[in-house]
């Protein structure tokens, strides 16, 4: 899961957004942006390989960029 969290953090930096972890444990993590922004992402550990899967991705942003 470390790789999955790192990938989402890189995504947030590349898209100039502030990331919030809503819920997280060793097998899964749910991310959200600012309140009112429809972006949602749920990643979980893949049971077949050592990697991770993106289970849910709603890639619409209505929030403003955080970094300039």
N, CA, C and O atoms as a Tripos MOL2 file, in Angstrom:
@<TRIPOS>MOLECULE
protein
  272   271    68     0     0
PROTEIN
NO_CHARGES

@<TRIPOS>ATOM
      1 N           0.8000   -1.1890    0.0000 N.3       1 UNK1
      2 CA          0.0000    0.0000    0.0000 C.3       1 UNK1
      3 C           0.8460    1.2580    0.0000 C.2       1 UNK1
      4 O           0.3720    2.3310   -0.3730 O.2       1 UNK1
      5 N           2.0810    1.1330    0.4120 N.am      2 UNK2
      6 CA          2.9630    2.2970    0.4180 C.3       2 UNK2
      7 C           3.1000    2.8700   -0.9920 C.2       2 UNK2
      8 O           3.1020    4.0880   -1.1700 O.2       2 UNK2
      9 N           3.2130    2.0010   -1.9860 N.am      3 UNK3
     10 CA          3.3390    2.4510   -3.3750 C.3       3 UNK3
     11 C           2.0620    3.1500   -3.8450 C.2       3 UNK3
     12 O           2.1350    4.1520   -4.5560 O.2       3 UNK3
     13 N           0.9120    2.6410   -3.4610 N.am      4 UNK4
     14 CA         -0.3560    3.2400   -3.8430 C.3       4 UNK4
     15 C          -0.5240    4.6280   -3.2460 C.2       4 UNK4
     16 O          -0.9540    5.5540   -3.9320 O.2       4 UNK4
     17 N          -0.1900    4.7730   -1.9830 N.am      5 UNK5
     18 CA         -0.2820    6.0790   -1.3320 C.3       5 UNK5
     19 C           0.6910    7.0700   -1.9560 C.2       5 UNK5
     20 O           0.3740    8.2470   -2.1230 O.2       5 UNK5
     21 N           1.8660    6.5850   -2.2950 N.am      6 UNK6
     22 CA          2.8600    7.4420   -2.9340 C.3       6 UNK6
     23 C           2.3830    7.8910   -4.3170 C.2       6 UNK6
     24 O           2.5910    9.0450   -4.6930 O.2       6 UNK6
     25 N           1.7580    7.0090   -5.0690 N.am      7 UNK7
     26 CA          1.2380    7.3530   -6.3950 C.3       7 UNK7
     27 C           0.1410    8.4180   -6.2940 C.2       7 UNK7
     28 O           0.1140    9.3500   -7.0980 O.2       7 UNK7
     29 N          -0.7500    8.2940   -5.3320 N.am      8 UNK8
     30 CA         -1.8060    9.2860   -5.1470 C.3       8 UNK8
     31 C          -1.2290   10.6270   -4.7030 C.2       8 UNK8
     32 O          -1.7180   11.6770   -5.1190 O.2       8 UNK8
     33 N          -0.1980   10.6030   -3.8630 N.am      9 UNK9
     34 CA          0.4570   11.8480   -3.4600 C.3       9 UNK9
     35 C           1.1110   12.5410   -4.6480 C.2       9 UNK9
     36 O           1.0440   13.7650   -4.7560 O.2       9 UNK9
     37 N           1.7390   11.7830   -5.5390 N.am     10 UNK10
     38 CA          2.3220   12.3630   -6.7550 C.3      10 UNK10
     39 C           1.2290   12.9490   -7.6480 C.2      10 UNK10
     40 O           1.4190   14.0090   -8.2450 O.2      10 UNK10
     41 N           0.0970   12.2710   -7.7420 N.am     11 UNK11
     42 CA         -1.0380   12.7790   -8.5130 C.3      11 UNK11
     43 C          -1.4990   14.1230   -7.9590 C.2      11 UNK11
     44 O          -1.7620   15.0550   -8.7190 O.2      11 UNK11
     45 N          -1.5960   14.2230   -6.6320 N.am     12 UNK12
     46 CA         -2.0380   15.4630   -6.0000 C.3      12 UNK12
     47 C          -1.0590   16.6010   -6.2820 C.2      12 UNK12
     48 O          -1.4790   17.7210   -6.5730 O.2      12 UNK12
     49 N           0.2220   16.3270   -6.1980 N.am     13 UNK13
     50 CA          1.2240   17.3540   -6.4860 C.3      13 UNK13
     51 C           1.1920   17.7710   -7.9460 C.2      13 UNK13
     52 O           1.2790   18.9610   -8.2470 O.2      13 UNK13
     53 N           1.0700   16.8230   -8.8510 N.am     14 UNK14
     54 CA          1.0550   17.1220  -10.2820 C.3      14 UNK14
     55 C          -0.1710   17.9380  -10.6720 C.2      14 UNK14
     56 O          -0.1050   18.7480  -11.5960 O.2      14 UNK14
     57 N          -1.2960   17.7320   -9.9730 N.am     15 UNK15
     58 CA         -2.5280   18.4520  -10.2780 C.3      15 UNK15
     59 C          -2.7670   19.6480   -9.3600 C.2      15 UNK15
     60 O          -3.8190   20.2850   -9.4190 O.2      15 UNK15
     61 N          -1.7800   19.9490   -8.5110 N.am     16 UNK16
     62 CA         -1.8090   21.1300   -7.6330 C.3      16 UNK16
     63 C          -3.0240   21.1350   -6.7120 C.2      16 UNK16
     64 O          -3.7100   22.1480   -6.5810 O.2      16 UNK16
     65 N          -3.2810   19.9980   -6.0790 N.am     17 UNK17
     66 CA         -4.4320   19.8680   -5.1760 C.3      17 UNK17
     67 C          -3.9660   19.4390   -3.7860 C.2      17 UNK17
     68 O          -2.9220   18.8050   -3.6330 O.2      17 UNK17
     69 N          -4.7580   19.7950   -2.7800 N.am     18 UNK18
     70 CA         -4.4800   19.3560   -1.4120 C.3      18 UNK18
     71 C          -5.2610   18.0740   -1.1650 C.2      18 UNK18
     72 O          -6.4690   18.0210   -1.3950 O.2      18 UNK18
     73 N          -4.5830   17.0630   -0.7050 N.am     19 UNK19
     74 CA         -5.1290   15.7300   -0.5200 C.3      19 UNK19
     75 C          -5.5550   15.5160    0.9240 C.2      19 UNK19
     76 O          -4.8640   15.9530    1.8450 O.2      19 UNK19
     77 N          -6.6820   14.8500    1.1290 N.am     20 UNK20
     78 CA         -7.1640   14.5150    2.4590 C.3      20 UNK20
     79 C          -7.4610   13.0250    2.5110 C.2      20 UNK20
     80 O          -8.1730   12.4990    1.6560 O.2      20 UNK20
     81 N          -6.9180   12.3490    3.5090 N.am     21 UNK21
     82 CA         -7.2300   10.9340    3.7090 C.3      21 UNK21
     83 C          -8.4790   10.8680    4.5870 C.2      21 UNK21
     84 O          -8.4840   11.3350    5.7260 O.2      21 UNK21
     85 N          -9.5310   10.2790    4.0330 N.am     22 UNK22
     86 CA        -10.7890   10.1470    4.7670 C.3      22 UNK22
     87 C         -10.7360    8.9370    5.6970 C.2      22 UNK22
     88 O         -11.1370    9.0120    6.8590 O.2      22 UNK22
     89 N         -10.2420    7.8370    5.1720 N.am     23 UNK23
     90 CA        -10.2100    6.5930    5.9230 C.3      23 UNK23
     91 C          -9.0220    5.7830    5.4220 C.2      23 UNK23
     92 O          -8.7750    5.7420    4.2170 O.2      23 UNK23
     93 N          -8.2940    5.1480    6.3040 N.am     24 UNK24
     94 CA         -7.1640    4.3590    5.8560 C.3      24 UNK24
     95 C          -6.7680    3.2820    6.8480 C.2      24 UNK24
     96 O          -6.8460    3.4730    8.0610 O.2      24 UNK24
     97 N          -6.3460    2.1580    6.3190 N.am     25 UNK25
     98 CA         -5.7720    1.0860    7.1220 C.3      25 UNK25
     99 C          -4.7120    0.3890    6.2850 C.2      25 UNK25
    100 O          -4.2750    0.9420    5.2750 O.2      25 UNK25
    101 N          -4.2870   -0.8010    6.6720 N.am     26 UNK26
    102 CA         -3.2080   -1.4880    5.9600 C.3      26 UNK26
    103 C          -3.6110   -1.9990    4.5870 C.2      26 UNK26
    104 O          -2.7480   -2.2240    3.7380 O.2      26 UNK26
    105 N          -4.9150   -2.1890    4.3500 N.am     27 UNK27
    106 CA         -5.3720   -2.7750    3.0940 C.3      27 UNK27
    107 C          -6.0400   -1.7910    2.1500 C.2      27 UNK27
    108 O          -6.1220   -2.0620    0.9520 O.2      27 UNK27
    109 N          -6.5160   -0.6690    2.6410 N.am     28 UNK28
    110 CA         -7.2320    0.2650    1.7680 C.3      28 UNK28
    111 C          -7.1310    1.6910    2.3100 C.2      28 UNK28
    112 O          -6.9050    1.9170    3.4990 O.2      28 UNK28
    113 N          -7.3080    2.6450    1.3880 N.am     29 UNK29
    114 CA         -7.2870    4.0600    1.7520 C.3      29 UNK29
    115 C          -8.2730    4.8070    0.8650 C.2      29 UNK29
    116 O          -8.3340    4.5660   -0.3410 O.2      29 UNK29
    117 N          -9.0420    5.7120    1.4560 N.am     30 UNK30
    118 CA        -10.0040    6.5350    0.7240 C.3      30 UNK30
    119 C          -9.5340    7.9900    0.8000 C.2      30 UNK30
    120 O          -9.2170    8.5060    1.8720 O.2      30 UNK30
    121 N          -9.5000    8.6400   -0.3800 N.am     31 UNK31
    122 CA         -9.0470   10.0260   -0.4780 C.3      31 UNK31
    123 C         -10.1740   10.9310   -0.9170 C.2      31 UNK31
    124 O         -11.1070   10.5070   -1.5980 O.2      31 UNK31
    125 N         -10.0700   12.1950   -0.5110 N.am     32 UNK32
    126 CA        -11.0300   13.2060   -0.8790 C.3      32 UNK32
    127 C         -10.2780   14.5250   -0.9880 C.2      32 UNK32
    128 O          -9.1930   14.6860   -0.4310 O.2      32 UNK32
    129 N         -10.8700   15.4570   -1.7110 N.am     33 UNK33
    130 CA        -10.2970   16.7860   -1.8020 C.3      33 UNK33
    131 C         -11.1220   17.6820   -0.8890 C.2      33 UNK33
    132 O         -11.6370   17.2140    0.1260 O.2      33 UNK33
    133 N         -11.2560   18.9390   -1.2230 N.am     34 UNK34
    134 CA        -12.0150   19.8680   -0.3980 C.3      34 UNK34
    135 C         -13.4970   19.4850   -0.3490 C.2      34 UNK34
    136 O         -13.9980   18.7720   -1.2180 O.2      34 UNK34
    137 N         -14.1670   19.9620    0.6600 N.am     35 UNK35
    138 CA        -15.6010   19.7010    0.7820 C.3      35 UNK35
    139 C         -16.3350   20.3550   -0.3900 C.2      35 UNK35
    140 O         -16.1030   21.5210   -0.7090 O.2      35 UNK35
    141 N         -17.1980   19.6100   -1.0070 N.am     36 UNK36
    142 CA        -17.9350   20.1040   -2.1590 C.3      36 UNK36
    143 C         -17.3300   19.6880   -3.4870 C.2      36 UNK36
    144 O         -18.0090   19.7560   -4.5120 O.2      36 UNK36
    145 N         -16.0810   19.2630   -3.5030 N.am     37 UNK37
    146 CA        -15.4390   18.7750   -4.7260 C.3      37 UNK37
    147 C         -15.8260   17.3100   -4.9160 C.2      37 UNK37
    148 O         -15.6870   16.5180   -3.9840 O.2      37 UNK37
    149 N         -16.3100   16.9280   -6.1040 N.am     38 UNK38
    150 CA        -16.7870   15.5550   -6.3020 C.3      38 UNK38
    151 C         -15.6860   14.4970   -6.4300 C.2      38 UNK38
    152 O         -16.0030   13.3130   -6.5400 O.2      38 UNK38
    153 N         -14.4050   14.8830   -6.4190 N.am     39 UNK39
    154 CA        -13.3270   13.9060   -6.5750 C.3      39 UNK39
    155 C         -13.3590   12.8900   -5.4410 C.2      39 UNK39
    156 O         -13.4780   13.2490   -4.2700 O.2      39 UNK39
    157 N         -13.2530   11.6230   -5.8080 N.am     40 UNK40
    158 CA        -13.1590   10.5190   -4.8460 C.3      40 UNK40
    159 C         -12.1790    9.4950   -5.4020 C.2      40 UNK40
    160 O         -12.1320    9.2660   -6.6100 O.2      40 UNK40
    161 N         -11.4020    8.8840   -4.5270 N.am     41 UNK41
    162 CA        -10.4840    7.8320   -4.9370 C.3      41 UNK41
    163 C         -10.3660    6.8170   -3.8080 C.2      41 UNK41
    164 O         -10.1180    7.1810   -2.6580 O.2      41 UNK41
    165 N         -10.5430    5.5540   -4.1400 N.am     42 UNK42
    166 CA        -10.3820    4.4610   -3.1860 C.3      42 UNK42
    167 C          -9.3610    3.5000   -3.7680 C.2      42 UNK42
    168 O          -9.5640    2.9470   -4.8490 O.2      42 UNK42
    169 N          -8.2610    3.3020   -3.0490 N.am     43 UNK43
    170 CA         -7.2530    2.3290   -3.4740 C.3      43 UNK43
    171 C          -7.2210    1.2130   -2.4390 C.2      43 UNK43
    172 O          -7.4650    1.4360   -1.2530 O.2      43 UNK43
    173 N          -6.9170    0.0140   -2.9080 N.am     44 UNK44
    174 CA         -6.8210   -1.1130   -1.9920 C.3      44 UNK44
    175 C          -5.7170   -2.0470   -2.4520 C.2      44 UNK44
    176 O          -5.3120   -2.0430   -3.6140 O.2      44 UNK44
    177 N          -5.2500   -2.8320   -1.5240 N.am     45 UNK45
    178 CA         -4.2010   -3.8050   -1.8050 C.3      45 UNK45
    179 C          -4.7580   -4.8890   -2.7180 C.2      45 UNK45
    180 O          -5.8690   -5.3790   -2.5110 O.2      45 UNK45
    181 N          -3.9750   -5.2610   -3.7340 N.am     46 UNK46
    182 CA         -4.3910   -6.3000   -4.6650 C.3      46 UNK46
    183 C          -4.0650   -7.6580   -4.0510 C.2      46 UNK46
    184 O          -2.9300   -7.9010   -3.6420 O.2      46 UNK46
    185 N          -5.0450   -8.5290   -3.9870 N.am     47 UNK47
    186 CA         -4.8510   -9.8400   -3.3800 C.3      47 UNK47
    187 C          -4.0540  -10.8080   -4.2410 C.2      47 UNK47
    188 O          -3.4930  -11.7750   -3.7260 O.2      47 UNK47
    189 N          -3.9960  -10.5590   -5.5550 N.am     48 UNK48
    190 CA         -3.3060  -11.4720   -6.4680 C.3      48 UNK48
    191 C          -1.8410  -11.1140   -6.6620 C.2      48 UNK48
    192 O          -1.0160  -11.9910   -6.9190 O.2      48 UNK48
    193 N          -1.5160   -9.8490   -6.5440 N.am     49 UNK49
    194 CA         -0.1270   -9.4070   -6.7220 C.3      49 UNK49
    195 C           0.2830   -8.5830   -5.5060 C.2      49 UNK49
    196 O          -0.5000   -8.4220   -4.5690 O.2      49 UNK49
    197 N           1.4910   -8.0680   -5.5200 N.am     50 UNK50
    198 CA          1.9710   -7.2540   -4.4110 C.3      50 UNK50
    199 C           1.6470   -5.7830   -4.6020 C.2      50 UNK50
    200 O           2.0580   -4.9540   -3.7900 O.2      50 UNK50
    201 N           0.9260   -5.4440   -5.6500 N.am     51 UNK51
    202 CA          0.6160   -4.0640   -5.9620 C.3      51 UNK51
    203 C          -0.6760   -3.5900   -5.3200 C.2      51 UNK51
    204 O          -1.1110   -4.1070   -4.2910 O.2      51 UNK51
    205 N          -1.2760   -2.5970   -5.9520 N.am     52 UNK52
    206 CA         -2.5190   -2.0310   -5.4710 C.3      52 UNK52
    207 C          -3.4780   -1.8360   -6.6370 C.2      52 UNK52
    208 O          -3.0700   -1.8510   -7.7990 O.2      52 UNK52
    209 N          -4.7580   -1.6530   -6.3170 N.am     53 UNK53
    210 CA         -5.7790   -1.3940   -7.3250 C.3      53 UNK53
    211 C          -6.5010   -0.1060   -6.9810 C.2      53 UNK53
    212 O          -6.7190    0.2060   -5.8100 O.2      53 UNK53
    213 N          -6.8700    0.6400   -8.0150 N.am     54 UNK54
    214 CA         -7.7460    1.7830   -7.8280 C.3      54 UNK54
    215 C          -9.1610    1.2540   -8.0140 C.2      54 UNK54
    216 O          -9.5600    0.9140   -9.1280 O.2      54 UNK54
    217 N          -9.9150    1.1860   -6.9310 N.am     55 UNK55
    218 CA        -11.2630    0.6220   -6.9610 C.3      55 UNK55
    219 C         -12.2920    1.6500   -7.4300 C.2      55 UNK55
    220 O         -13.1880    1.3280   -8.2110 O.2      55 UNK55
    221 N         -12.1600    2.8820   -6.9510 N.am     56 UNK56
    222 CA        -13.0870    3.9460   -7.2980 C.3      56 UNK56
    223 C         -12.2810    5.1750   -7.6850 C.2      56 UNK56
    224 O         -11.3480    5.5590   -6.9790 O.2      56 UNK56
    225 N         -12.6430    5.7960   -8.8100 N.am     57 UNK57
    226 CA        -11.9990    7.0430   -9.2150 C.3      57 UNK57
    227 C         -13.0290    7.9280   -9.8950 C.2      57 UNK57
    228 O         -13.4880    7.6360  -10.9990 O.2      57 UNK57
    229 N         -13.3800    9.0010   -9.2270 N.am     58 UNK58
    230 CA        -14.2280   10.0390   -9.8080 C.3      58 UNK58
    231 C         -13.3100   11.2340   -9.9860 C.2      58 UNK58
    232 O         -12.9700   11.9080   -9.0130 O.2      58 UNK58
    233 N         -12.9080   11.5000  -11.2110 N.am     59 UNK59
    234 CA        -11.8410   12.4460  -11.4890 C.3      59 UNK59
    235 C         -12.3750   13.8150  -11.9290 C.2      59 UNK59
    236 O         -11.8390   14.4170  -12.8590 O.2      59 UNK59
    237 N         -13.4120   14.3010  -11.2750 N.am     60 UNK60
    238 CA        -13.9440   15.6360  -11.5470 C.3      60 UNK60
    239 C         -13.5600   16.5520  -10.4030 C.2      60 UNK60
    240 O         -13.7600   16.2100   -9.2370 O.2      60 UNK60
    241 N         -13.0080   17.7210  -10.7260 N.am     61 UNK61
    242 CA        -12.6140   18.6890   -9.6960 C.3      61 UNK61
    243 C         -13.3950   19.9730   -9.8730 C.2      61 UNK61
    244 O         -13.5010   20.4960  -10.9820 O.2      61 UNK61
    245 N         -13.9400   20.4780   -8.7840 N.am     62 UNK62
    246 CA        -14.5480   21.8010   -8.7780 C.3      62 UNK62
    247 C         -13.7950   22.7230   -7.8270 C.2      62 UNK62
    248 O         -14.1210   23.9070   -7.7320 O.2      62 UNK62
    249 N         -12.8010   22.2040   -7.1290 N.am     63 UNK63
    250 CA        -12.0160   23.0050   -6.1930 C.3      63 UNK63
    251 C         -10.9120   23.7550   -6.9390 C.2      63 UNK63
    252 O         -10.5270   23.3790   -8.0460 O.2      63 UNK63
    253 N         -10.4190   24.8020   -6.3250 N.am     64 UNK64
    254 CA         -9.3530   25.6100   -6.9180 C.3      64 UNK64
    255 C          -7.9950   24.9460   -6.6940 C.2      64 UNK64
    256 O          -7.8370   24.1260   -5.7900 O.2      64 UNK64
    257 N          -7.0260   25.3050   -7.5200 N.am     65 UNK65
    258 CA         -5.6710   24.7860   -7.3430 C.3      65 UNK65
    259 C          -5.0860   25.3440   -6.0390 C.2      65 UNK65
    260 O          -5.3370   26.4930   -5.6750 O.2      65 UNK65
    261 N          -4.3150   24.5210   -5.3540 N.am     66 UNK66
    262 CA         -3.7550   24.9240   -4.0680 C.3      66 UNK66
    263 C          -2.3320   25.4700   -4.2180 C.2      66 UNK66
    264 O          -1.9110   26.3100   -3.4220 O.2      66 UNK66
    265 N          -1.5930   25.0100   -5.2190 N.am     67 UNK67
    266 CA         -0.2080   25.4090   -5.4140 C.3      67 UNK67
    267 C          -0.1000   26.1570   -6.7260 C.2      67 UNK67
    268 O          -0.7260   25.7680   -7.7120 O.2      67 UNK67
    269 N           0.6870   27.2270   -6.7550 N.am     68 UNK68
    270 CA          0.8640   28.0020   -7.9770 C.3      68 UNK68
    271 C           2.2810   27.9300   -8.4670 C.2      68 UNK68
    272 O           2.6110   28.5270   -9.4920 O.2      68 UNK68
@<TRIPOS>BOND
     1     1     2 1
     2     2     3 1
     3     3     4 2
     4     3     5 am
     5     5     6 1
     6     6     7 1
     7     7     8 2
     8     7     9 am
     9     9    10 1
    10    10    11 1
    11    11    12 2
    12    11    13 am
    13    13    14 1
    14    14    15 1
    15    15    16 2
    16    15    17 am
    17    17    18 1
    18    18    19 1
    19    19    20 2
    20    19    21 am
    21    21    22 1
    22    22    23 1
    23    23    24 2
    24    23    25 am
    25    25    26 1
    26    26    27 1
    27    27    28 2
    28    27    29 am
    29    29    30 1
    30    30    31 1
    31    31    32 2
    32    31    33 am
    33    33    34 1
    34    34    35 1
    35    35    36 2
    36    35    37 am
    37    37    38 1
    38    38    39 1
    39    39    40 2
    40    39    41 am
    41    41    42 1
    42    42    43 1
    43    43    44 2
    44    43    45 am
    45    45    46 1
    46    46    47 1
    47    47    48 2
    48    47    49 am
    49    49    50 1
    50    50    51 1
    51    51    52 2
    52    51    53 am
    53    53    54 1
    54    54    55 1
    55    55    56 2
    56    55    57 am
    57    57    58 1
    58    58    59 1
    59    59    60 2
    60    59    61 am
    61    61    62 1
    62    62    63 1
    63    63    64 2
    64    63    65 am
    65    65    66 1
    66    66    67 1
    67    67    68 2
    68    67    69 am
    69    69    70 1
    70    70    71 1
    71    71    72 2
    72    71    73 am
    73    73    74 1
    74    74    75 1
    75    75    76 2
    76    75    77 am
    77    77    78 1
    78    78    79 1
    79    79    80 2
    80    79    81 am
    81    81    82 1
    82    82    83 1
    83    83    84 2
    84    83    85 am
    85    85    86 1
    86    86    87 1
    87    87    88 2
    88    87    89 am
    89    89    90 1
    90    90    91 1
    91    91    92 2
    92    91    93 am
    93    93    94 1
    94    94    95 1
    95    95    96 2
    96    95    97 am
    97    97    98 1
    98    98    99 1
    99    99   100 2
   100    99   101 am
   101   101   102 1
   102   102   103 1
   103   103   104 2
   104   103   105 am
   105   105   106 1
   106   106   107 1
   107   107   108 2
   108   107   109 am
   109   109   110 1
   110   110   111 1
   111   111   112 2
   112   111   113 am
   113   113   114 1
   114   114   115 1
   115   115   116 2
   116   115   117 am
   117   117   118 1
   118   118   119 1
   119   119   120 2
   120   119   121 am
   121   121   122 1
   122   122   123 1
   123   123   124 2
   124   123   125 am
   125   125   126 1
   126   126   127 1
   127   127   128 2
   128   127   129 am
   129   129   130 1
   130   130   131 1
   131   131   132 2
   132   131   133 am
   133   133   134 1
   134   134   135 1
   135   135   136 2
   136   135   137 am
   137   137   138 1
   138   138   139 1
   139   139   140 2
   140   139   141 am
   141   141   142 1
   142   142   143 1
   143   143   144 2
   144   143   145 am
   145   145   146 1
   146   146   147 1
   147   147   148 2
   148   147   149 am
   149   149   150 1
   150   150   151 1
   151   151   152 2
   152   151   153 am
   153   153   154 1
   154   154   155 1
   155   155   156 2
   156   155   157 am
   157   157   158 1
   158   158   159 1
   159   159   160 2
   160   159   161 am
   161   161   162 1
   162   162   163 1
   163   163   164 2
   164   163   165 am
   165   165   166 1
   166   166   167 1
   167   167   168 2
   168   167   169 am
   169   169   170 1
   170   170   171 1
   171   171   172 2
   172   171   173 am
   173   173   174 1
   174   174   175 1
   175   175   176 2
   176   175   177 am
   177   177   178 1
   178   178   179 1
   179   179   180 2
   180   179   181 am
   181   181   182 1
   182   182   183 1
   183   183   184 2
   184   183   185 am
   185   185   186 1
   186   186   187 1
   187   187   188 2
   188   187   189 am
   189   189   190 1
   190   190   191 1
   191   191   192 2
   192   191   193 am
   193   193   194 1
   194   194   195 1
   195   195   196 2
   196   195   197 am
   197   197   198 1
   198   198   199 1
   199   199   200 2
   200   199   201 am
   201   201   202 1
   202   202   203 1
   203   203   204 2
   204   203   205 am
   205   205   206 1
   206   206   207 1
   207   207   208 2
   208   207   209 am
   209   209   210 1
   210   210   211 1
   211   211   212 2
   212   211   213 am
   213   213   214 1
   214   214   215 1
   215   215   216 2
   216   215   217 am
   217   217   218 1
   218   218   219 1
   219   219   220 2
   220   219   221 am
   221   221   222 1
   222   222   223 1
   223   223   224 2
   224   223   225 am
   225   225   226 1
   226   226   227 1
   227   227   228 2
   228   227   229 am
   229   229   230 1
   230   230   231 1
   231   231   232 2
   232   231   233 am
   233   233   234 1
   234   234   235 1
   235   235   236 2
   236   235   237 am
   237   237   238 1
   238   238   239 1
   239   239   240 2
   240   239   241 am
   241   241   242 1
   242   242   243 1
   243   243   244 2
   244   243   245 am
   245   245   246 1
   246   246   247 1
   247   247   248 2
   248   247   249 am
   249   249   250 1
   250   250   251 1
   251   251   252 2
   252   251   253 am
   253   253   254 1
   254   254   255 1
   255   255   256 2
   256   255   257 am
   257   257   258 1
   258   258   259 1
   259   259   260 2
   260   259   261 am
   261   261   262 1
   262   262   263 1
   263   263   264 2
   264   263   265 am
   265   265   266 1
   266   266   267 1
   267   267   268 2
   268   267   269 am
   269   269   270 1
   270   270   271 1
   271   271   272 2
@<TRIPOS>SUBSTRUCTURE
     1 UNK1         2 RESIDUE 1 A UNK
     2 UNK2         6 RESIDUE 1 A UNK
     3 UNK3        10 RESIDUE 1 A UNK
     4 UNK4        14 RESIDUE 1 A UNK
     5 UNK5        18 RESIDUE 1 A UNK
     6 UNK6        22 RESIDUE 1 A UNK
     7 UNK7        26 RESIDUE 1 A UNK
     8 UNK8        30 RESIDUE 1 A UNK
     9 UNK9        34 RESIDUE 1 A UNK
    10 UNK10       38 RESIDUE 1 A UNK
    11 UNK11       42 RESIDUE 1 A UNK
    12 UNK12       46 RESIDUE 1 A UNK
    13 UNK13       50 RESIDUE 1 A UNK
    14 UNK14       54 RESIDUE 1 A UNK
    15 UNK15       58 RESIDUE 1 A UNK
    16 UNK16       62 RESIDUE 1 A UNK
    17 UNK17       66 RESIDUE 1 A UNK
    18 UNK18       70 RESIDUE 1 A UNK
    19 UNK19       74 RESIDUE 1 A UNK
    20 UNK20       78 RESIDUE 1 A UNK
    21 UNK21       82 RESIDUE 1 A UNK
    22 UNK22       86 RESIDUE 1 A UNK
    23 UNK23       90 RESIDUE 1 A UNK
    24 UNK24       94 RESIDUE 1 A UNK
    25 UNK25       98 RESIDUE 1 A UNK
    26 UNK26      102 RESIDUE 1 A UNK
    27 UNK27      106 RESIDUE 1 A UNK
    28 UNK28      110 RESIDUE 1 A UNK
    29 UNK29      114 RESIDUE 1 A UNK
    30 UNK30      118 RESIDUE 1 A UNK
    31 UNK31      122 RESIDUE 1 A UNK
    32 UNK32      126 RESIDUE 1 A UNK
    33 UNK33      130 RESIDUE 1 A UNK
    34 UNK34      134 RESIDUE 1 A UNK
    35 UNK35      138 RESIDUE 1 A UNK
    36 UNK36      142 RESIDUE 1 A UNK
    37 UNK37      146 RESIDUE 1 A UNK
    38 UNK38      150 RESIDUE 1 A UNK
    39 UNK39      154 RESIDUE 1 A UNK
    40 UNK40      158 RESIDUE 1 A UNK
    41 UNK41      162 RESIDUE 1 A UNK
    42 UNK42      166 RESIDUE 1 A UNK
    43 UNK43      170 RESIDUE 1 A UNK
    44 UNK44      174 RESIDUE 1 A UNK
    45 UNK45      178 RESIDUE 1 A UNK
    46 UNK46      182 RESIDUE 1 A UNK
    47 UNK47      186 RESIDUE 1 A UNK
    48 UNK48      190 RESIDUE 1 A UNK
    49 UNK49      194 RESIDUE 1 A UNK
    50 UNK50      198 RESIDUE 1 A UNK
    51 UNK51      202 RESIDUE 1 A UNK
    52 UNK52      206 RESIDUE 1 A UNK
    53 UNK53      210 RESIDUE 1 A UNK
    54 UNK54      214 RESIDUE 1 A UNK
    55 UNK55      218 RESIDUE 1 A UNK
    56 UNK56      222 RESIDUE 1 A UNK
    57 UNK57      226 RESIDUE 1 A UNK
    58 UNK58      230 RESIDUE 1 A UNK
    59 UNK59      234 RESIDUE 1 A UNK
    60 UNK60      238 RESIDUE 1 A UNK
    61 UNK61      242 RESIDUE 1 A UNK
    62 UNK62      246 RESIDUE 1 A UNK
    63 UNK63      250 RESIDUE 1 A UNK
    64 UNK64      254 RESIDUE 1 A UNK
    65 UNK65      258 RESIDUE 1 A UNK
    66 UNK66      262 RESIDUE 1 A UNK
    67 UNK67      266 RESIDUE 1 A UNK
    68 UNK68      270 RESIDUE 1 A UNK
